[in-house]
Tab-separated table of C-alpha atoms and ligand atoms in Angstrom:
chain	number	residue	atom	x	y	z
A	297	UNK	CA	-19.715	85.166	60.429
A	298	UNK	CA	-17.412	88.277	61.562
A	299	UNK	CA	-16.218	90.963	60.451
A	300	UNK	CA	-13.278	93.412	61.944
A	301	UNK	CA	-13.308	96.681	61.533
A	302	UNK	CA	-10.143	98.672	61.670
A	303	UNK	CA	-9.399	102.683	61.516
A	304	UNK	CA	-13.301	102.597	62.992
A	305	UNK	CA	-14.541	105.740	63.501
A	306	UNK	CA	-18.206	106.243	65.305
A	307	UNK	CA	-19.798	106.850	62.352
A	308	UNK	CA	-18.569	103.951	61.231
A	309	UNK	CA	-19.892	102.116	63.634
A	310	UNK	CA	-23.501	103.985	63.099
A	311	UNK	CA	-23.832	103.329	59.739
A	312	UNK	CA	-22.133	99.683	59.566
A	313	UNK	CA	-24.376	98.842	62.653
A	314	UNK	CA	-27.735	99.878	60.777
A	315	UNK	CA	-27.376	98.646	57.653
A	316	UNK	CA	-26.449	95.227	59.396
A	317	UNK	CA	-29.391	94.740	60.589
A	318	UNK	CA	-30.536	92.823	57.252
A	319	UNK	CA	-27.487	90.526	57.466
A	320	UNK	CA	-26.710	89.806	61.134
A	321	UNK	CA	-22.884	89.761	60.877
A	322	UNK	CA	-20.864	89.935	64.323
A	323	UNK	CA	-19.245	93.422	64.010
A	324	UNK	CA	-16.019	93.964	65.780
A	325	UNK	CA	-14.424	97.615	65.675
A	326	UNK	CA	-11.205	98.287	66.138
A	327	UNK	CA	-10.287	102.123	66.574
A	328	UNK	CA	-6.606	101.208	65.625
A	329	UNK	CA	-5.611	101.103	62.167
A	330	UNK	CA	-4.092	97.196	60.771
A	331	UNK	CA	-1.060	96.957	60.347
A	332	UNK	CA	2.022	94.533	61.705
A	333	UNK	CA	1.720	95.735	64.832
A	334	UNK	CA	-2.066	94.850	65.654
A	335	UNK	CA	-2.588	91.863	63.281
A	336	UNK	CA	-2.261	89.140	65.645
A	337	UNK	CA	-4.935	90.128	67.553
A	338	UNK	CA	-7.573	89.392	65.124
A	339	UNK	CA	-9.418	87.228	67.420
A	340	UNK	CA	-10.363	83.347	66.275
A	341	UNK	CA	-13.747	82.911	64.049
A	342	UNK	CA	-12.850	86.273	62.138
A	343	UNK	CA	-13.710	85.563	58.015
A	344	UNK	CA	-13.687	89.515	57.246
A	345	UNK	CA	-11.434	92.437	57.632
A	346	UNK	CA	-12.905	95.363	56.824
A	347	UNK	CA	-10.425	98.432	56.321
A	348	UNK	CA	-10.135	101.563	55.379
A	349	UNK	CA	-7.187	104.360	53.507
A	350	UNK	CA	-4.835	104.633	55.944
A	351	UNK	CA	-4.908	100.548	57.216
A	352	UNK	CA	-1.311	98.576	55.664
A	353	UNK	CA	-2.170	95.279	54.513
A	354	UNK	CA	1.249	94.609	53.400
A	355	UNK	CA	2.194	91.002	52.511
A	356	UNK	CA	3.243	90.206	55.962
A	357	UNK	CA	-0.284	91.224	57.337
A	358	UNK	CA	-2.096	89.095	54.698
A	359	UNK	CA	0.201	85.762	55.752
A	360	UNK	CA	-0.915	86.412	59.056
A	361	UNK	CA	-4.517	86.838	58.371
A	362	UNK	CA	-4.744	83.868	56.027
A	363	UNK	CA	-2.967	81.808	58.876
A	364	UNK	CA	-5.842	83.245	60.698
A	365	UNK	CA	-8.778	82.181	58.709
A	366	UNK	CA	-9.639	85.627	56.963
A	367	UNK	CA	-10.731	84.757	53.840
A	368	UNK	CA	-12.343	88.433	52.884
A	369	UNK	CA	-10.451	92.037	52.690
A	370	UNK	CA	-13.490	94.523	52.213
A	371	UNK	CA	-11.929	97.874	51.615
A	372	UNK	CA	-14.526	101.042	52.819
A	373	UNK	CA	-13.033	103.025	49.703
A	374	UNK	CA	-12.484	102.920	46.294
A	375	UNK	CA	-8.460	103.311	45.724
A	376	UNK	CA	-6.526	100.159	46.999
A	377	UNK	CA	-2.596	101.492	46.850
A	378	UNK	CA	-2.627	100.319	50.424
A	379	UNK	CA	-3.220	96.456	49.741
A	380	UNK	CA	-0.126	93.843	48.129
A	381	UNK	CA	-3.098	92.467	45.887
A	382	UNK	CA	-0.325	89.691	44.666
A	383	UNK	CA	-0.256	88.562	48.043
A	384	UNK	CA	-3.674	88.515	48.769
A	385	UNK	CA	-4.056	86.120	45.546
A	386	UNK	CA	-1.665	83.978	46.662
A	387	UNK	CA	-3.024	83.586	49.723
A	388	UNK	CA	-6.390	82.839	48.166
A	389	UNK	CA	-7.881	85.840	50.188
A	390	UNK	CA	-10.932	87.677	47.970
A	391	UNK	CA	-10.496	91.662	48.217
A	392	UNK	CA	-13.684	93.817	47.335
A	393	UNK	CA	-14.061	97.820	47.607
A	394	UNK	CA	-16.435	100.329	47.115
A	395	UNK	CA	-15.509	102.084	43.534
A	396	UNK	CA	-18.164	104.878	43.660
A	397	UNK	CA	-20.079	105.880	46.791
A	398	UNK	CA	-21.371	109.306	46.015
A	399	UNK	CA	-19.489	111.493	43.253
A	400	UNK	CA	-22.285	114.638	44.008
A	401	UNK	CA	-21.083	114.293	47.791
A	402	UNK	CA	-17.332	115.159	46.366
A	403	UNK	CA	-18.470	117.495	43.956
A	404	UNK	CA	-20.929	119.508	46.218
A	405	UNK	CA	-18.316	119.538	48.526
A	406	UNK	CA	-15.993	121.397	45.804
A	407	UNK	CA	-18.480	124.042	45.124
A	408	UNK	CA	-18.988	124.763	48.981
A	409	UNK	CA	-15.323	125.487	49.196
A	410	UNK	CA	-14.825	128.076	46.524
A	411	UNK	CA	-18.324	129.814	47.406
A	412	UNK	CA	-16.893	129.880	51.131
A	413	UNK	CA	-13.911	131.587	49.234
A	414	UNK	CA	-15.353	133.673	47.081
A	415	UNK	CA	-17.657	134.714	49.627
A	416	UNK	CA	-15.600	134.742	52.416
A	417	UNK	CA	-18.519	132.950	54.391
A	418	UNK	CA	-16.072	131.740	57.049
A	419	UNK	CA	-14.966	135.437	58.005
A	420	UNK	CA	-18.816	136.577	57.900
A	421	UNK	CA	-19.658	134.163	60.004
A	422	UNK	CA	-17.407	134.879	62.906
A	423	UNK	CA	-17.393	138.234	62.306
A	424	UNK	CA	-21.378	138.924	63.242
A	425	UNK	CA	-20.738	136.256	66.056
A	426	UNK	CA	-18.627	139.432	67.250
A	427	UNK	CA	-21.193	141.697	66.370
A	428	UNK	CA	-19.017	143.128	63.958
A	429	UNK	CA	-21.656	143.851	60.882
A	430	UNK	CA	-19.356	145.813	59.032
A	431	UNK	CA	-18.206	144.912	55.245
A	432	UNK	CA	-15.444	145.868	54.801
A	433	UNK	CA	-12.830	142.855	53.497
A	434	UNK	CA	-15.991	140.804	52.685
A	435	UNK	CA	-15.628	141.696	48.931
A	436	UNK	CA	-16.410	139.158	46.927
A	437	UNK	CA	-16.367	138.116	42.915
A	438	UNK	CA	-19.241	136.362	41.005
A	439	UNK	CA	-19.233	132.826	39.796
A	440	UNK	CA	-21.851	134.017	37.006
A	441	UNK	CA	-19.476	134.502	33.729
A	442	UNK	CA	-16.203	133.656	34.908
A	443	UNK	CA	-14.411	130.336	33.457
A	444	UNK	CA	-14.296	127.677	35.401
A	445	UNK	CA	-11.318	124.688	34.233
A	446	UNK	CA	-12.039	120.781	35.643
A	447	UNK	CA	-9.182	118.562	35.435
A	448	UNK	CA	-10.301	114.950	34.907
A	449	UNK	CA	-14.132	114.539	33.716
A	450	UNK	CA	-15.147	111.635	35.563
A	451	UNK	CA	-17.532	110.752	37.746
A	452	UNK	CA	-16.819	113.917	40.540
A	453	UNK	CA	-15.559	116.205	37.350
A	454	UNK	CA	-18.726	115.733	35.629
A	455	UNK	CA	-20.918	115.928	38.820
A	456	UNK	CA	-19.178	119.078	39.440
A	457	UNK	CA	-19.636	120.422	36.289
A	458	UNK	CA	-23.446	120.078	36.299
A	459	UNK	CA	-23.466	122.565	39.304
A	460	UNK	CA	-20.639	125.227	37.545
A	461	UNK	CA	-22.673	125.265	34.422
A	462	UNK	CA	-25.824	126.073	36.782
A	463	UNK	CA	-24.023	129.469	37.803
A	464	UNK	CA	-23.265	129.969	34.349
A	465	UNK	CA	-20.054	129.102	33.782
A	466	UNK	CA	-18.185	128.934	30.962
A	467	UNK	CA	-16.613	125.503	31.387
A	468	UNK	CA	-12.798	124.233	29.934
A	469	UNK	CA	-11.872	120.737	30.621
A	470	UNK	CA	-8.891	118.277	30.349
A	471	UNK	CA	-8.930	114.339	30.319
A	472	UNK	CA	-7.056	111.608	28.749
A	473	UNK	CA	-10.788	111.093	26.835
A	474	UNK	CA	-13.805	113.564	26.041
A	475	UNK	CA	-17.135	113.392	27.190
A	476	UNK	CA	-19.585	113.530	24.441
A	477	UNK	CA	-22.523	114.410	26.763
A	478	UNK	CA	-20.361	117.567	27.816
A	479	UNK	CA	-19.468	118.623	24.899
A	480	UNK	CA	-23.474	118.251	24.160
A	481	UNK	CA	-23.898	120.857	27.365
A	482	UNK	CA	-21.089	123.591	26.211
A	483	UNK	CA	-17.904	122.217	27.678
A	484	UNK	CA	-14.825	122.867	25.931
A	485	UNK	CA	-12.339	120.253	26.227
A	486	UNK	CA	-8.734	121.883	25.375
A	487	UNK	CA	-4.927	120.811	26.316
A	488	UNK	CA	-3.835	120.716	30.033
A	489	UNK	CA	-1.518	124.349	29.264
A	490	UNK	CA	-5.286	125.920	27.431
A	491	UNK	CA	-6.907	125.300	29.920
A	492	UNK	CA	-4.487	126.675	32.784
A	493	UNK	CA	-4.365	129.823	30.806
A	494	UNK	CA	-7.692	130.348	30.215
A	495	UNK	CA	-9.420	129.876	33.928
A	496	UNK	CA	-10.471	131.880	36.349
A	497	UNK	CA	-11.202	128.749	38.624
A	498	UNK	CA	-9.435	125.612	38.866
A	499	UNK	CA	-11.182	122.445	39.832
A	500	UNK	CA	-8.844	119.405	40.393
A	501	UNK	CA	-10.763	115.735	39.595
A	502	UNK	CA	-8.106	113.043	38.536
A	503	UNK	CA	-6.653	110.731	40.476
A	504	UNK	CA	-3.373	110.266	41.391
A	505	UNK	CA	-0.685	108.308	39.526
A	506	UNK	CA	3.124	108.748	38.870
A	507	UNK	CA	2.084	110.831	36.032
A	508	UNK	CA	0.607	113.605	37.355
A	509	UNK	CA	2.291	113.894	40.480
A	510	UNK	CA	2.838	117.519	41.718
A	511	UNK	CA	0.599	118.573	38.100
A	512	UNK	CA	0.419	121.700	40.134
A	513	UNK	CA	3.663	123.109	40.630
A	514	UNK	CA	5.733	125.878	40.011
A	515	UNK	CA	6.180	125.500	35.789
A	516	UNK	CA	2.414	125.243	35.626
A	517	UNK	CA	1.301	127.430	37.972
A	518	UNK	CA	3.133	129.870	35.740
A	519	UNK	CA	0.816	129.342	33.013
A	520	UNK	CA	-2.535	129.754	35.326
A	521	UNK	CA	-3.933	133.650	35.138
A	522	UNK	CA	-2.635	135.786	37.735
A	523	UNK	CA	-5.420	135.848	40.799
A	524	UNK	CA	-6.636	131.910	39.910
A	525	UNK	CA	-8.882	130.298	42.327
A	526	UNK	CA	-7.632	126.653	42.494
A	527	UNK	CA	-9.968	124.204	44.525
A	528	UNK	CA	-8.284	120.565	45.445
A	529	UNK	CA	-10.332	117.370	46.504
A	530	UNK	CA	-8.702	114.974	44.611
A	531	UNK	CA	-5.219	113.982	46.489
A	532	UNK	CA	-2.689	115.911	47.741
A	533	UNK	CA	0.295	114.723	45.476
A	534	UNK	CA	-1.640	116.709	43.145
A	535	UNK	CA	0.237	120.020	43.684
A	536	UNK	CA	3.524	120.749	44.777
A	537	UNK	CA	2.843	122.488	48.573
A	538	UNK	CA	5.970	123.790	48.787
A	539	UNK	CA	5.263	125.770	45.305
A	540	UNK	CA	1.739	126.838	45.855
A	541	UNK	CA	2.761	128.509	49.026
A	542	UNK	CA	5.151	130.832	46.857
A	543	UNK	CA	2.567	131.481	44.349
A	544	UNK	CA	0.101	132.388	47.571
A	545	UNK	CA	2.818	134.932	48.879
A	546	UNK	CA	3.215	136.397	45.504
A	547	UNK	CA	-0.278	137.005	45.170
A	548	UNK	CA	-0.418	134.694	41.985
A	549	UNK	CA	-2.651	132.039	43.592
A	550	UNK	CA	-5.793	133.985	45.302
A	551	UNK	CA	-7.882	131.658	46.824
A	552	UNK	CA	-6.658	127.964	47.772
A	553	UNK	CA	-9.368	125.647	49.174
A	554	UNK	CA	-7.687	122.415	49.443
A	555	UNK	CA	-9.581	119.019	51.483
A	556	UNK	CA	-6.573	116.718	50.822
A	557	UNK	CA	-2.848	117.399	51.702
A	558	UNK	CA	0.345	115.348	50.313
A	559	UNK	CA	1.444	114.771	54.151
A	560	UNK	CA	-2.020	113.921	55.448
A	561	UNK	CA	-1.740	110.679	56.468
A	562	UNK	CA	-0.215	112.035	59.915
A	563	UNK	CA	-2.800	114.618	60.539
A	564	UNK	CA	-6.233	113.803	59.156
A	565	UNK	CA	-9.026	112.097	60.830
A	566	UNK	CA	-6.843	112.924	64.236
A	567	UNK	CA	-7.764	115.352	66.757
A	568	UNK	CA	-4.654	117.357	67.061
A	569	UNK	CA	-6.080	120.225	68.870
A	570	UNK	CA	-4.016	119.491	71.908
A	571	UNK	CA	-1.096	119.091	70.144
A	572	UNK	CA	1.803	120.405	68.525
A	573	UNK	CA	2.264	120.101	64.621
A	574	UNK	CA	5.535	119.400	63.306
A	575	UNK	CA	4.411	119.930	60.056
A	576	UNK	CA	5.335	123.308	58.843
A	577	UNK	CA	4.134	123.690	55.195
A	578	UNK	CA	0.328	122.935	56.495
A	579	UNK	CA	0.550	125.720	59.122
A	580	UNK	CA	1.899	128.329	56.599
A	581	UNK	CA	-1.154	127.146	54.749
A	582	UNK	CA	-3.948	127.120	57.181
A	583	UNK	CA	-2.233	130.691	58.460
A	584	UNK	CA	-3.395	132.509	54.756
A	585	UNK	CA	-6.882	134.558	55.158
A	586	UNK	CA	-7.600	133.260	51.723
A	587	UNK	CA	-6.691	129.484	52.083
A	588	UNK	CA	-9.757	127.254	53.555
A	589	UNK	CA	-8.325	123.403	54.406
A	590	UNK	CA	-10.937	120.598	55.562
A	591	UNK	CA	-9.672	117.777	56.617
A	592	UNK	CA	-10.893	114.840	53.795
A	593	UNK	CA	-14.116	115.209	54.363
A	594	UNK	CA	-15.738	115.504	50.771
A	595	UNK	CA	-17.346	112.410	51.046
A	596	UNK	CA	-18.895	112.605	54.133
A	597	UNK	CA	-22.129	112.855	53.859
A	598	UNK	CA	-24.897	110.162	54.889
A	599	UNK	CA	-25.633	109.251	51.674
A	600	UNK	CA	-22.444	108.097	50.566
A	601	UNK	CA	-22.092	106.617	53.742
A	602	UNK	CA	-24.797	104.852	53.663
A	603	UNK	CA	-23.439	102.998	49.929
A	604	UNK	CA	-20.357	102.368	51.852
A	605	UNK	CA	-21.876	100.246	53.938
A	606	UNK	CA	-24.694	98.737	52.067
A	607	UNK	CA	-22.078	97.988	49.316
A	608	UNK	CA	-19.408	97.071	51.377
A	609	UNK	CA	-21.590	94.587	53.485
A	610	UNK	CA	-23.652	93.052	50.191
A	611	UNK	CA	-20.275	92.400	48.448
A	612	UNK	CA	-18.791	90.668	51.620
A	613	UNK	CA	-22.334	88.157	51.426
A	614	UNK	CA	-22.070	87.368	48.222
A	615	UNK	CA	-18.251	86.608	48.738
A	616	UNK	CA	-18.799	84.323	51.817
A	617	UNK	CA	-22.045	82.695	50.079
A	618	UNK	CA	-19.697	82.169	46.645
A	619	UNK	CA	-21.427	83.705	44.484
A	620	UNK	CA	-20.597	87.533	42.076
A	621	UNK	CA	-21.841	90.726	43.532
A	622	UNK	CA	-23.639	92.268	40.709
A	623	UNK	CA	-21.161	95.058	40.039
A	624	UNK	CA	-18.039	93.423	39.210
A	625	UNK	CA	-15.947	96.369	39.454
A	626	UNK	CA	-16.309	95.827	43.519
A	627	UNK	CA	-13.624	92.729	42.758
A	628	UNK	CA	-10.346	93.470	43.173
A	629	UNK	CA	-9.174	90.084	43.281
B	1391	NAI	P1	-13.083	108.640	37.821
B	1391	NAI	O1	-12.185	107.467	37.596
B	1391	NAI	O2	-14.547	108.500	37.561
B	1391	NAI	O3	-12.562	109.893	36.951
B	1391	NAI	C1	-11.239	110.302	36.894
B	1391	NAI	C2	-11.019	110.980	35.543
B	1391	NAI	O4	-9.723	111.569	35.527
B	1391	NAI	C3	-11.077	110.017	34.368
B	1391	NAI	O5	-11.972	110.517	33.396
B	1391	NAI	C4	-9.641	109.980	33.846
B	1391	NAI	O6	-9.550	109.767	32.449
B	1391	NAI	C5	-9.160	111.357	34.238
B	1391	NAI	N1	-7.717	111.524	34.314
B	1391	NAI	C6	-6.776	110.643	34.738
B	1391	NAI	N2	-5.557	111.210	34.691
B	1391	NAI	C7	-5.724	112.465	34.234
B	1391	NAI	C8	-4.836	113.552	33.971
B	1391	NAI	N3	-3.526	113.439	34.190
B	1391	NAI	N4	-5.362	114.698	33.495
B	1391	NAI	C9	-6.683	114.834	33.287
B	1391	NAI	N5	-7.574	113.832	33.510
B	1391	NAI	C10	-7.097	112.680	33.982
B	1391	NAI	O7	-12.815	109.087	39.328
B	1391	NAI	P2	-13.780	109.917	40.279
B	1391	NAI	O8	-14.719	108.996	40.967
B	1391	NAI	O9	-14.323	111.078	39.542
B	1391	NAI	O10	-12.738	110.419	41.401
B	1391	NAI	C11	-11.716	111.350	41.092
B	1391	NAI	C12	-10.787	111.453	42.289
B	1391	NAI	O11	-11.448	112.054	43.398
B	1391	NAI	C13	-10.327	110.111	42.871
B	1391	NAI	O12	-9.253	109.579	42.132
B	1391	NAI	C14	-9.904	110.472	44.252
B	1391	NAI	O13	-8.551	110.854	44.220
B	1391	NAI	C15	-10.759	111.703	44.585
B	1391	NAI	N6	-11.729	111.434	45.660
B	1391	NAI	C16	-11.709	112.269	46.753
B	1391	NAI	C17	-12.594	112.073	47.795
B	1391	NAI	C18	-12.619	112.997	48.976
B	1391	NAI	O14	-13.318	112.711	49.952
B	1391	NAI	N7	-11.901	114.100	48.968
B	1391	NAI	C19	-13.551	110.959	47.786
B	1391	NAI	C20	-13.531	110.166	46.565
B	1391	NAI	C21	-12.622	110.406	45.561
């Protein structure tokens, strides 16, 4: 039984290879990412493709694979935009993902952004490298009191949540449907506008759909309190670049820490540092003092890459074998 792996990265490779050990698949990583132009070399014998956000399994790479004998698409990740699930069907080709690795990983990951922003770790941190002990622009606020908003409640919103109430928080929240067990624990759920006037901190948590595209932009933003905080890991569609970069030269916007970017397809995961970016809206970005970018990295952590491959690999056995992994909400089709 094999399984290609496209977009792999080494840790990939680590973590696919060790939890493998209980299954004895033939792993084959590719460092490319699938698409038309790399599908034919799936070599012979190959049941499983195993992919990963950026890989395009458009129909014309699923005809291909099924022609090939690939009778399993296990996606490394929870959303699926990337994947003609239609065709896939048709082509009686099962698809299977991970829907939650580690929301805490996400969430933790939050948190370490704004206190590297409200603390202005980053700048202390090269500044003593310099032996530069002084203070001064180090100024800080306190997350103790002030009132932090969460858009969307889920799994991450709620994990993140836990930790703001820990500081002592006063919490706001929005979502299409309230969370009795935070209520229970002090959060306020209010309208999308309440909240945005009412927070001090801005934590986005939904996901991204046609709806909500650019929910931060310039008519909303308007409505936030002058000197908000505003903390993205959810997807970059989420807020309108162009508009937050206004709202960062007026002073409006304070702190930005953002680990997803509506253009980031072309820049993250890549090692760019010998290169030159075209993209001008993330340079005007990462050239703020009070901006901090990372580069979709909220989930990594070796926990939640360690579900990703323990799920990914025990829903691809049960497929092969014919029989339900126990969480059907791995199924796509
Ligand atoms: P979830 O499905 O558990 O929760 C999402 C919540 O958002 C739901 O309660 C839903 O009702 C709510 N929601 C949907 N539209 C909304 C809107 N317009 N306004 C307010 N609430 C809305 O999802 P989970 O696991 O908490 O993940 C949230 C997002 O985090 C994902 O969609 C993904 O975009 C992002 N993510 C980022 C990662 C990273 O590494 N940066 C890793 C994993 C997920």
């Amino acid at each position: 039984m094999k399984i290609a792996f496209f977009s792999a990265k080494p840790y990939d490779k680590t973590f696919f290879n060790r939890y493998n050990e209980a299954y004895g698949f033939e792993l084959e990583f590719w460092e490319t990412h699938l698409g038309p132009h790399i599908v034919n070399a799936i070599t012979p014998g190959t049941e499983a493709v195993c992919v990963f956000v950026n890989d395009k399994l458009t129909g014309e790479v699923i005809d291909i694979m099924a022609a090939k004998g690939v009778k399993i698409i296990a996606l490394r990740c929870a959303g699926f935009n990337n994947v003609d699930l239609e065709r896939a069907k048709k082509q009686g080709i099962r698809i299977c993902r991970v829907p939650a690795y580690s929301p805490e990983a996400v969430a933790e990951h939050a948190v370490a952004m704004l206190l590297t922003l409200n603390r202005k770790t980053h700048k202390a941190y090269n500044r003593v490298r310099e032996q530069n002990f002084s203070l001064n622009g180090l100024l800080g606020f306190n997350l103790y009191g002030r009132t932090t908003g969460v858009i969307g409640t889920g799994k991450i919103g709620k994990a993140f949540i836990k930790i703001m109430l820990g500081f002592g928080c006063k919490v706001l929240a929005c979502d299409l449907y309230e969370d009795e067990t935070l209520k229970a624990e002090g959060v306020q759920y209010l309208s999308f506008d309440e909240v945005l006037n009412q927070s001090d901190i801005l934590s986005l948590h939904c996901p991204l759909n046609a709806e909500n595209h650019y929910l931060i932009n310039e008519s909303s933003i308007v409505k936030t309190k002058k000197g908000v905080t505003i903390i993205n890991t959810s997807r970059g569609g989420l807020l309108n670049t162009h508009d937050v970069i206004q709202a960062l030269k007026s002073g409006h916007i304070a702190y930005l820490g953002i680990d997803v970017y509506e253009q980031e397809e072309q820049l993250f995961f890549k090692d760019l540092s010998g290169s030159i970016i075209a993209n001008d809206e993330i340079q005007r970005l990462m050239s703020f003092p009070n901006v901090l970018v990372t580069g979709h990295q909220a989930f990594f952590t070796e926990e939640a890459l360690s579900q990703i491959a323990t799920i990914t690999l025990n829903s691809i056995d049960h497929l092969i074998k014919g029989s339900a992994p126990a969480d059907p909400s791995v199924l796509l089709v």
